[in-house]
Amino acid sequence: MTNKGKSDSTPVDVNDQTGALDRIKTGAFERNLALTKMGAGAGANIAKHAFRNLFRSGESKDQANREFYKRQADQLVDELGKLKGSVMKAGQMLSLYGQYFLPEEAVEALSSLQDNTPAVSWSFVEPQLLEILGAKAVGKLDIARKPIAAASLGQAHLATVVETGEQVVVKIQYPGVANAIGSDIRTLARLVSATRLAPKALDLTDVFNELRDMLERECDYDLERQFTEAFHERLASDSRFIVPKVYPEFSGARVLTTRYEPGLSVSSPQVQALSQERRNRIAKAFVDLFVTEFFDWNMVQTDPHFGNYRVRIDESGENDQIVVLDFGATRYFEKSFVDSYAKIVRGSLDADRDEIVEGVLDIGLMERSTPDSVLRGFGELTELIVEPFRKPFDPRVPERLYTPGGAYCFGPTDLPARVGQKAALKMMSVHFKIPPQEIIFLHRRIVGVLVTLRTLRAELRLHELLKPYLYA
């Protein structure tokens, strides 16, 4: 959920509450009851499916299994979407881990749990606001009753600071969400087991523990305020970026108020209509920001949702800017992890399999007992992933993906498909482990950057960008 600009959407009545939910289920009993009912239904579906499979064989059974997984996953997603709160957010996060152990149908369904959800009525969130800020502080704001964005953990309302006239966004966490995290994670774990979406013998305890830890961080608005202020300070002198100012007087553990910074989605017609040169500059800024976050700051905003990166078009055409929003998913990375990851990238660019293996072992993707053939096979995958960062006209890159000047063309690239095909072959080894959360969330941001570059149809030469960090 973000401080989203509305300049690329239809104006709305900010006080119209038509269609808003009266409340969300946050009590452990009522949430568990809803999910327990679903678990019972899932169990009945499993029994029927298993019985019918006794009379199927071959291709017919495979197709039936795929349809069964899709029904189970769709049912799970439908119930999570109704409940909102931490259990819905956990479902979103589970899709990131799930690519390593869930059926494709389940990953696709869980990935559909987006943060664009029905709003909750003002009467439900106002008590939270008053409890955290107090009536005196709230009285200094003229707050629109209808939110400009609603998500799984809370919603954002446009407001005006009465004394100064400044427009701000007040992000309010749903009451009871933070207290429900432990119960929600336990219930989700039982549901994944009940729906048989994960292999029965696979111990997912660590995965769900990590989901709980991450949710607790995202519900800590004091921590998010600190990250927002850190990014604001670090990017203040870079005219390519805008990070909203924080208003501490109107912020607390469950409320965060920042300056309203409007902008456009990278997929909007206005941004898509910009010249190739301007789109390239915006795209280059996206890459610069990520590389700086990871290698220089060791502090990365890991949620690549389009709503978190808006574009503000400069009418003169000189300085289009990126508005960077929502720092709840920001993570610190240990310097040792960054250095080890750099080994993998450097080894992949230089075709140095020994260095790739060293980096893979350092960060815990595989173990020293892993057969050499598996380790080196994984190197083939990483060498493909770094394709856009190779030197111009590298023979390992399809010639059609270079401009005459040697820039990599992100618009027509089929790299994600090629990576997926190779990953399916290399990562299905019994020696491959579910990656640590650092890898999963770092790769979420990397994928987000690449999707943004493809959406902008960017043409970039990126090899020089990494050299200072890899070969210093």
Short mmCIF file of C-alpha atoms in Angstrom, two decimals:
data_model
loop_
_atom_site.label_atom_id
_atom_site.label_comp_id
_atom_site.label_asym_id
_atom_site.label_seq_id
_atom_site.Cartn_x
_atom_site.Cartn_y
_atom_site.Cartn_z
CA MET A 1 0.00 0.00 0.00
CA THR A 2 1.41 3.33 -0.97
CA ASN A 3 1.16 7.09 -1.04
CA LYS A 4 -0.23 6.79 -4.57
CA GLY A 5 -0.75 9.68 -6.94
CA LYS A 6 -4.19 9.81 -8.57
CA SER A 7 -3.21 11.87 -11.59
CA ASP A 8 -3.62 8.84 -13.87
CA SER A 9 -7.03 7.74 -12.62
CA THR A 10 -10.61 8.93 -12.44
CA PRO A 11 -11.33 11.51 -9.71
CA VAL A 12 -13.26 10.12 -6.75
CA ASP A 13 -15.40 11.51 -3.96
CA VAL A 14 -12.94 11.22 -1.08
CA ASN A 15 -15.73 11.02 1.49
CA ASP A 16 -17.87 8.43 -0.32
CA GLN A 17 -17.80 5.18 1.68
CA THR A 18 -20.02 3.15 -0.65
CA GLY A 19 -18.81 -0.45 -0.86
CA ALA A 20 -16.46 -0.21 2.11
CA LEU A 21 -16.31 -3.13 4.51
CA ASP A 22 -17.69 -2.39 7.98
CA ARG A 23 -14.79 -4.23 9.60
CA ILE A 24 -12.38 -7.14 9.17
CA LYS A 25 -12.19 -10.28 11.25
CA THR A 26 -9.26 -9.82 13.63
CA GLY A 27 -10.29 -11.98 16.59
CA ALA A 28 -8.46 -15.30 16.77
CA PHE A 29 -11.70 -17.25 17.27
CA GLU A 30 -13.62 -15.84 14.30
CA ARG A 31 -10.60 -15.99 11.96
CA ASN A 32 -9.78 -19.56 13.00
CA LEU A 33 -13.42 -20.55 12.62
CA ALA A 34 -13.54 -19.26 9.04
CA LEU A 35 -10.29 -21.01 8.12
CA THR A 36 -11.15 -24.21 9.98
CA LYS A 37 -14.35 -24.50 7.96
CA MET A 38 -12.31 -24.15 4.82
CA GLY A 39 -9.86 -26.80 6.03
CA ALA A 40 -12.72 -29.24 6.61
CA GLY A 41 -13.97 -28.61 3.09
CA ALA A 42 -10.47 -29.09 1.71
CA GLY A 43 -10.20 -32.44 3.48
CA ALA A 44 -13.44 -33.63 1.91
CA ASN A 45 -12.18 -32.52 -1.53
CA ILE A 46 -8.94 -34.46 -1.02
CA ALA A 47 -10.85 -37.63 -0.15
CA LYS A 48 -13.06 -37.36 -3.24
CA HIS A 49 -10.09 -36.59 -5.47
CA ALA A 50 -8.08 -39.55 -4.13
CA PHE A 51 -11.02 -41.91 -4.66
CA ARG A 52 -11.60 -40.76 -8.25
CA ASN A 53 -7.88 -41.06 -9.01
CA LEU A 54 -8.15 -44.79 -8.33
CA PHE A 55 -9.98 -45.05 -11.65
CA ARG A 56 -7.68 -42.74 -13.64
CA SER A 57 -4.30 -43.37 -15.20
CA GLY A 58 -1.55 -41.57 -17.06
CA GLU A 59 -2.37 -38.25 -18.67
CA SER A 60 -5.90 -38.28 -17.30
CA LYS A 61 -4.57 -38.44 -13.72
CA ASP A 62 -2.03 -35.67 -14.35
CA GLN A 63 -4.71 -33.36 -15.71
CA ALA A 64 -7.01 -34.17 -12.81
CA ASN A 65 -4.21 -33.40 -10.35
CA ARG A 66 -3.57 -30.00 -11.95
CA GLU A 67 -7.26 -29.13 -11.82
CA PHE A 68 -7.43 -30.29 -8.21
CA TYR A 69 -4.46 -28.13 -7.15
CA LYS A 70 -6.01 -25.14 -8.88
CA ARG A 71 -9.35 -25.60 -7.11
CA GLN A 72 -7.66 -26.01 -3.72
CA ALA A 73 -5.44 -22.97 -4.27
CA ASP A 74 -8.30 -20.81 -5.56
CA GLN A 75 -10.37 -21.71 -2.52
CA LEU A 76 -7.47 -20.84 -0.19
CA VAL A 77 -6.87 -17.51 -1.94
CA ASP A 78 -10.56 -16.61 -1.89
CA GLU A 79 -10.75 -17.09 1.87
CA LEU A 80 -7.49 -15.24 2.53
CA GLY A 81 -8.71 -12.32 0.44
CA LYS A 82 -11.88 -12.04 2.52
CA LEU A 83 -9.99 -12.05 5.80
CA LYS A 84 -7.39 -9.41 4.83
CA GLY A 85 -4.93 -8.67 7.61
CA SER A 86 -1.71 -10.57 8.25
CA VAL A 87 -3.02 -13.89 6.96
CA MET A 88 -3.61 -12.36 3.52
CA LYS A 89 -0.18 -10.72 3.52
CA ALA A 90 1.34 -14.03 4.59
CA GLY A 91 -0.35 -15.67 1.61
CA GLN A 92 1.29 -13.12 -0.70
CA MET A 93 4.69 -13.76 0.84
CA LEU A 94 4.18 -17.52 0.72
CA SER A 95 3.95 -17.27 -3.08
CA LEU A 96 7.60 -16.14 -3.10
CA TYR A 97 8.73 -19.24 -1.20
CA GLY A 98 6.14 -21.44 -2.87
CA GLN A 99 7.87 -21.44 -6.24
CA TYR A 100 10.34 -23.87 -4.65
CA PHE A 101 7.84 -26.42 -3.32
CA LEU A 102 4.23 -25.63 -4.34
CA PRO A 103 2.47 -26.65 -7.56
CA GLU A 104 2.57 -23.97 -10.25
CA GLU A 105 -1.20 -23.57 -9.94
CA ALA A 106 -0.88 -22.72 -6.24
CA VAL A 107 1.94 -20.21 -6.79
CA GLU A 108 -0.07 -18.48 -9.50
CA ALA A 109 -3.16 -18.29 -7.29
CA LEU A 110 -1.26 -16.97 -4.26
CA SER A 111 0.50 -14.41 -6.45
CA SER A 112 -2.92 -13.00 -7.34
CA LEU A 113 -3.37 -11.83 -3.73
CA GLN A 114 -2.61 -8.21 -4.52
CA ASP A 115 -2.69 -5.26 -2.15
CA ASN A 116 -5.51 -3.66 -4.13
CA THR A 117 -8.32 -4.79 -1.82
CA PRO A 118 -11.70 -3.39 -0.68
CA ALA A 119 -11.41 -0.55 1.80
CA VAL A 120 -12.66 -0.71 5.38
CA SER A 121 -15.08 1.90 6.70
CA TRP A 122 -13.77 5.01 8.46
CA SER A 123 -15.64 4.06 11.62
CA PHE A 124 -13.47 0.95 11.89
CA VAL A 125 -10.05 2.62 11.49
CA GLU A 126 -10.74 5.96 13.24
CA PRO A 127 -10.42 4.49 16.78
CA GLN A 128 -6.95 3.18 15.86
CA LEU A 129 -5.97 6.67 14.69
CA LEU A 130 -7.24 8.32 17.87
CA GLU A 131 -5.57 5.74 20.11
CA ILE A 132 -2.14 6.17 18.50
CA LEU A 133 -2.07 9.93 17.86
CA GLY A 134 -4.57 11.32 20.35
CA ALA A 135 -7.52 13.60 19.65
CA LYS A 136 -5.41 16.78 19.76
CA ALA A 137 -3.07 15.68 16.95
CA VAL A 138 -5.90 14.21 14.88
CA GLY A 139 -7.76 17.51 15.23
CA LYS A 140 -4.90 19.24 13.36
CA LEU A 141 -5.69 17.18 10.27
CA ASP A 142 -8.60 17.40 7.84
CA ILE A 143 -8.80 13.74 6.79
CA ALA A 144 -10.78 12.38 3.84
CA ARG A 145 -12.96 9.49 4.95
CA LYS A 146 -12.47 7.47 1.78
CA PRO A 147 -8.94 6.01 1.42
CA ILE A 148 -6.83 6.53 -1.69
CA ALA A 149 -5.37 3.01 -1.27
CA ALA A 150 -6.36 -0.09 0.68
CA ALA A 151 -4.19 -3.13 1.34
CA SER A 152 -4.04 -6.26 3.46
CA LEU A 153 -2.55 -4.63 6.57
CA GLY A 154 -4.06 -1.15 6.43
CA GLN A 155 -5.19 1.74 4.26
CA ALA A 156 -4.09 5.27 3.36
CA HIS A 157 -6.17 8.45 3.59
CA LEU A 158 -5.47 11.80 1.97
CA ALA A 159 -5.44 14.67 4.49
CA THR A 160 -4.56 18.34 4.87
CA VAL A 161 -2.54 19.82 7.73
CA VAL A 162 -4.98 22.53 8.85
CA GLU A 163 -2.35 25.02 9.99
CA THR A 164 -0.11 24.89 6.90
CA GLY A 165 -2.34 23.56 4.11
CA GLU A 166 0.15 20.80 3.31
CA GLN A 167 -1.32 17.69 1.69
CA VAL A 168 -0.31 14.47 3.44
CA VAL A 169 -1.13 10.78 3.36
CA VAL A 170 -2.13 9.10 6.63
CA LYS A 171 -1.45 5.35 6.58
CA ILE A 172 -3.52 3.57 9.24
CA GLN A 173 -2.99 -0.06 10.20
CA TYR A 174 -6.15 -2.09 10.70
CA PRO A 175 -6.98 -2.62 14.39
CA GLY A 176 -5.96 -6.01 15.72
CA VAL A 177 -3.80 -6.98 12.73
CA ALA A 178 -0.47 -6.99 14.57
CA ASN A 179 -1.85 -9.04 17.45
CA ALA A 180 -3.24 -11.67 15.07
CA ILE A 181 0.06 -12.48 13.33
CA GLY A 182 1.04 -15.51 15.43
CA SER A 183 -2.39 -17.10 15.22
CA ASP A 184 -2.69 -16.31 11.50
CA ILE A 185 0.64 -17.93 10.65
CA ARG A 186 -0.24 -21.10 12.59
CA THR A 187 -3.60 -21.28 10.85
CA LEU A 188 -2.10 -20.72 7.40
CA ALA A 189 0.44 -23.49 8.06
CA ARG A 190 -2.37 -25.88 8.97
CA LEU A 191 -4.30 -24.89 5.85
CA VAL A 192 -1.37 -25.47 3.51
CA SER A 193 -1.06 -28.90 5.07
CA ALA A 194 -4.82 -29.57 4.95
CA THR A 195 -5.09 -28.65 1.28
CA ARG A 196 -2.13 -30.93 0.44
CA LEU A 197 -0.60 -28.16 -1.67
CA ALA A 198 2.87 -28.77 -0.19
CA PRO A 199 4.68 -32.13 -0.12
CA LYS A 200 3.66 -33.96 3.04
CA ALA A 201 7.24 -34.86 4.01
CA LEU A 202 8.55 -31.28 3.64
CA ASP A 203 9.14 -29.47 6.95
CA LEU A 204 8.04 -25.85 6.43
CA THR A 205 8.57 -24.73 10.02
CA ASP A 206 11.42 -22.38 9.12
CA VAL A 207 9.45 -20.89 6.22
CA PHE A 208 6.48 -20.01 8.41
CA ASN A 209 8.77 -18.67 11.15
CA GLU A 210 10.32 -16.35 8.56
CA LEU A 211 6.87 -15.26 7.36
CA ARG A 212 5.95 -14.38 10.95
CA ASP A 213 9.13 -12.36 11.45
CA MET A 214 8.61 -10.44 8.22
CA LEU A 215 4.99 -9.64 9.04
CA GLU A 216 5.98 -8.32 12.45
CA ARG A 217 8.45 -6.00 10.74
CA GLU A 218 5.89 -4.77 8.22
CA CYS A 219 3.44 -4.01 11.03
CA ASP A 220 6.04 -1.87 12.82
CA TYR A 221 5.33 1.61 11.47
CA ASP A 222 7.98 3.13 13.73
CA LEU A 223 10.55 1.04 11.88
CA GLU A 224 9.03 1.99 8.51
CA ARG A 225 9.22 5.67 9.52
CA GLN A 226 12.93 5.25 10.24
CA PHE A 227 13.54 3.66 6.84
CA THR A 228 11.51 6.36 5.08
CA GLU A 229 13.54 9.06 6.81
CA ALA A 230 16.80 7.26 5.92
CA PHE A 231 15.88 7.06 2.22
CA HIS A 232 14.66 10.66 2.28
CA GLU A 233 18.00 11.84 3.67
CA ARG A 234 20.17 9.71 1.39
CA LEU A 235 18.35 10.70 -1.81
CA ALA A 236 17.75 14.35 -0.92
CA SER A 237 20.63 15.53 -3.13
CA ASP A 238 19.70 13.30 -6.11
CA SER A 239 17.25 15.21 -8.30
CA ARG A 240 16.14 11.98 -10.02
CA PHE A 241 14.26 10.81 -6.93
CA ILE A 242 11.57 12.02 -4.55
CA VAL A 243 11.03 10.38 -1.15
CA PRO A 244 8.11 11.73 0.91
CA LYS A 245 8.85 13.77 4.01
CA VAL A 246 7.71 12.15 7.27
CA TYR A 247 5.53 14.00 9.80
CA PRO A 248 6.53 12.57 13.23
CA GLU A 249 3.79 14.53 15.02
CA PHE A 250 1.21 12.52 13.09
CA SER A 251 3.00 9.14 13.19
CA GLY A 252 3.28 6.26 15.65
CA ALA A 253 3.47 2.48 16.01
CA ARG A 254 0.36 1.89 13.86
CA VAL A 255 0.06 5.20 11.96
CA LEU A 256 2.47 6.78 9.48
CA THR A 257 1.95 10.21 7.89
CA THR A 258 4.02 11.42 4.95
CA ARG A 259 3.79 14.22 2.40
CA TYR A 260 1.50 13.48 -0.53
CA GLU A 261 3.69 12.94 -3.59
CA PRO A 262 1.62 12.21 -6.72
CA GLY A 263 2.95 10.41 -9.77
CA LEU A 264 2.14 8.07 -12.63
CA SER A 265 2.55 4.33 -13.02
CA VAL A 266 5.38 3.26 -15.32
CA SER A 267 2.70 1.46 -17.36
CA SER A 268 0.52 4.57 -17.76
CA PRO A 269 -0.08 5.91 -21.29
CA GLN A 270 1.70 9.17 -20.40
CA VAL A 271 4.92 7.42 -19.39
CA GLN A 272 4.72 4.95 -22.26
CA ALA A 273 4.43 7.88 -24.69
CA LEU A 274 7.75 9.39 -23.60
CA SER A 275 10.67 9.26 -26.01
CA GLN A 276 13.10 6.35 -25.94
CA GLU A 277 15.76 8.62 -24.47
CA ARG A 278 13.55 9.73 -21.58
CA ARG A 279 12.35 6.20 -20.85
CA ASN A 280 15.97 5.06 -20.86
CA ARG A 281 16.90 7.72 -18.30
CA ILE A 282 14.06 6.66 -16.01
CA ALA A 283 15.02 3.00 -16.40
CA LYS A 284 18.70 3.73 -15.72
CA ALA A 285 17.67 5.53 -12.52
CA PHE A 286 15.73 2.43 -11.39
CA VAL A 287 18.83 0.27 -11.84
CA ASP A 288 21.14 2.85 -10.24
CA LEU A 289 18.93 3.03 -7.19
CA PHE A 290 18.84 -0.73 -6.68
CA VAL A 291 22.60 -1.15 -7.17
CA THR A 292 23.26 1.69 -4.72
CA GLU A 293 20.87 0.25 -2.14
CA PHE A 294 22.43 -3.19 -2.27
CA PHE A 295 26.13 -2.59 -2.77
CA ASP A 296 26.58 0.81 -1.10
CA TRP A 297 23.94 1.00 1.61
CA ASN A 298 23.32 -2.74 2.21
CA MET A 299 19.71 -1.61 2.73
CA VAL A 300 17.11 -2.57 0.12
CA GLN A 301 13.42 -1.78 -0.32
CA THR A 302 12.41 -5.31 -1.33
CA ASP A 303 8.81 -4.73 -2.48
CA PRO A 304 8.90 -3.95 -6.24
CA HIS A 305 5.15 -3.30 -6.60
CA PHE A 306 4.51 -0.74 -9.38
CA GLY A 307 2.57 1.42 -6.92
CA ASN A 308 5.75 1.93 -4.88
CA TYR A 309 7.60 3.59 -7.76
CA ARG A 310 5.72 6.40 -9.48
CA VAL A 311 6.97 8.64 -12.28
CA ARG A 312 6.63 12.41 -12.19
CA ILE A 313 6.94 13.78 -15.71
CA ASP A 314 8.83 17.04 -16.17
CA GLU A 315 6.93 19.21 -18.64
CA SER A 316 10.23 20.67 -19.89
CA GLY A 317 11.52 17.16 -20.57
CA GLU A 318 14.73 17.76 -18.64
CA ASN A 319 14.25 15.97 -15.33
CA ASP A 320 11.61 13.27 -15.10
CA GLN A 321 11.63 11.92 -11.54
CA ILE A 322 10.84 8.70 -9.69
CA VAL A 323 8.71 8.98 -6.54
CA VAL A 324 9.82 6.20 -4.19
CA LEU A 325 7.16 5.08 -1.69
CA ASP A 326 6.37 2.54 1.03
CA PHE A 327 9.42 1.30 2.94
CA GLY A 328 7.74 -1.34 5.11
CA ALA A 329 9.55 -4.17 3.31
CA THR A 330 13.03 -2.61 3.63
CA ARG A 331 15.75 -5.01 4.75
CA TYR A 332 19.36 -4.70 5.86
CA PHE A 333 21.87 -7.12 4.35
CA GLU A 334 25.04 -8.16 6.11
CA LYS A 335 28.19 -6.97 4.35
CA SER A 336 29.40 -10.57 4.24
CA PHE A 337 26.23 -11.54 2.33
CA VAL A 338 26.67 -8.69 -0.15
CA ASP A 339 30.30 -9.68 -0.73
CA SER A 340 29.35 -13.33 -1.27
CA TYR A 341 26.56 -12.38 -3.66
CA ALA A 342 29.04 -10.21 -5.56
CA LYS A 343 31.16 -13.33 -6.05
CA ILE A 344 28.24 -15.05 -7.77
CA VAL A 345 27.59 -12.07 -10.06
CA ARG A 346 31.27 -11.54 -10.86
CA GLY A 347 31.84 -15.25 -11.45
CA SER A 348 28.77 -15.38 -13.69
CA LEU A 349 29.99 -12.46 -15.82
CA ASP A 350 33.52 -13.88 -16.05
CA ALA A 351 32.44 -17.54 -16.54
CA ASP A 352 34.41 -18.39 -13.39
CA ARG A 353 32.52 -21.41 -12.03
CA ASP A 354 34.83 -21.72 -9.02
CA GLU A 355 33.92 -18.23 -7.85
CA ILE A 356 30.22 -18.89 -8.43
CA VAL A 357 30.43 -22.05 -6.33
CA GLU A 358 32.26 -20.20 -3.56
CA GLY A 359 29.53 -17.55 -3.42
CA VAL A 360 26.71 -20.12 -3.52
CA LEU A 361 28.23 -22.02 -0.59
CA ASP A 362 28.89 -18.81 1.37
CA ILE A 363 25.25 -17.68 1.31
CA GLY A 364 23.84 -21.14 2.03
CA LEU A 365 22.06 -21.93 -1.22
CA MET A 366 23.77 -25.30 -1.25
CA GLU A 367 26.13 -27.24 1.02
CA ARG A 368 29.71 -28.44 0.63
CA SER A 369 28.42 -32.00 0.37
CA THR A 370 26.55 -31.05 -2.83
CA PRO A 371 27.96 -32.92 -5.85
CA ASP A 372 30.26 -30.81 -8.02
CA SER A 373 28.09 -31.43 -11.07
CA VAL A 374 25.09 -29.86 -9.33
CA LEU A 375 27.07 -26.83 -8.16
CA ARG A 376 28.47 -26.18 -11.60
CA GLY A 377 25.10 -26.78 -13.20
CA PHE A 378 23.72 -24.02 -11.02
CA GLY A 379 26.46 -21.80 -12.44
CA GLU A 380 24.93 -22.23 -15.90
CA LEU A 381 21.74 -20.71 -14.54
CA THR A 382 23.42 -17.70 -12.92
CA GLU A 383 25.46 -17.03 -16.07
CA LEU A 384 22.20 -16.75 -17.98
CA ILE A 385 20.55 -14.48 -15.40
CA VAL A 386 23.27 -11.79 -15.71
CA GLU A 387 22.73 -11.52 -19.48
CA PRO A 388 21.64 -7.82 -19.45
CA PHE A 389 24.85 -6.86 -17.60
CA ARG A 390 27.28 -8.38 -20.09
CA LYS A 391 29.56 -6.33 -22.32
CA PRO A 392 27.99 -5.12 -25.59
CA PHE A 393 27.74 -7.75 -28.30
CA ASP A 394 28.72 -10.59 -25.99
CA PRO A 395 28.39 -13.78 -28.11
CA ARG A 396 26.42 -15.50 -25.32
CA VAL A 397 23.59 -12.99 -25.76
CA PRO A 398 21.15 -13.33 -28.71
CA GLU A 399 22.24 -10.78 -31.30
CA ARG A 400 18.68 -9.55 -31.80
CA LEU A 401 18.65 -8.19 -28.23
CA TYR A 402 21.30 -5.55 -28.96
CA THR A 403 20.78 -2.18 -30.58
CA PRO A 404 23.33 -1.15 -33.24
CA GLY A 405 25.05 0.80 -30.46
CA GLY A 406 25.34 -2.22 -28.15
CA ALA A 407 22.54 -1.45 -25.70
CA TYR A 408 20.53 -4.38 -24.33
CA CYS A 409 16.85 -4.30 -25.42
CA PHE A 410 14.57 -5.09 -22.48
CA GLY A 411 11.30 -4.73 -24.42
CA PRO A 412 11.59 -7.83 -26.65
CA THR A 413 13.77 -9.95 -24.36
CA ASP A 414 12.60 -13.49 -23.62
CA LEU A 415 15.13 -13.85 -20.79
CA PRO A 416 12.53 -14.69 -18.08
CA ALA A 417 11.27 -17.63 -20.15
CA ARG A 418 14.79 -18.90 -20.83
CA VAL A 419 15.72 -18.58 -17.16
CA GLY A 420 12.54 -20.43 -16.17
CA GLN A 421 13.29 -23.32 -18.50
CA LYS A 422 16.85 -23.70 -17.25
CA ALA A 423 15.81 -23.29 -13.63
CA ALA A 424 13.29 -26.08 -14.00
CA LEU A 425 16.16 -28.36 -15.00
CA LYS A 426 18.83 -27.15 -12.57
CA MET A 427 16.83 -26.41 -9.40
CA MET A 428 14.85 -29.60 -9.17
CA SER A 429 17.90 -31.35 -7.75
CA VAL A 430 17.39 -33.00 -4.36
CA HIS A 431 20.44 -31.01 -3.26
CA PHE A 432 18.80 -27.63 -3.81
CA LYS A 433 17.39 -26.08 -0.62
CA ILE A 434 14.66 -23.50 -0.12
CA PRO A 435 16.77 -20.32 -0.23
CA PRO A 436 17.24 -18.13 2.85
CA GLN A 437 14.87 -15.17 3.10
CA GLU A 438 17.68 -12.75 2.13
CA ILE A 439 17.86 -14.39 -1.29
CA ILE A 440 14.11 -14.61 -1.77
CA PHE A 441 13.47 -10.95 -1.02
CA LEU A 442 16.53 -9.70 -2.86
CA HIS A 443 15.42 -11.61 -5.94
CA ARG A 444 11.91 -10.22 -5.58
CA ARG A 445 13.36 -6.73 -5.97
CA ILE A 446 15.64 -7.77 -8.84
CA VAL A 447 12.70 -9.28 -10.72
CA GLY A 448 10.77 -6.07 -10.05
CA VAL A 449 13.56 -3.97 -11.56
CA LEU A 450 13.69 -6.17 -14.66
CA VAL A 451 9.89 -6.04 -15.08
CA THR A 452 10.06 -2.25 -14.82
CA LEU A 453 12.78 -2.08 -17.47
CA ARG A 454 10.75 -4.30 -19.75
CA THR A 455 7.62 -2.19 -19.19
CA LEU A 456 9.63 0.93 -20.10
CA ARG A 457 11.01 -0.90 -23.16
CA ALA A 458 14.42 0.31 -22.05
CA GLU A 459 17.61 0.06 -24.09
CA LEU A 460 20.60 0.21 -21.75
CA ARG A 461 24.30 -0.57 -21.48
CA LEU A 462 24.63 -1.79 -17.89
CA HIS A 463 28.01 -3.52 -17.76
CA GLU A 464 29.89 -0.40 -16.64
CA LEU A 465 27.37 0.16 -13.84
CA LEU A 466 28.49 -2.94 -11.93
CA LYS A 467 32.24 -2.66 -12.47
CA PRO A 468 32.96 -0.38 -9.47
CA TYR A 469 31.23 -2.85 -7.14
CA LEU A 470 32.60 -6.08 -8.60
CA TYR A 471 36.16 -5.20 -9.56
CA ALA A 472 37.22 -2.50 -7.07
#
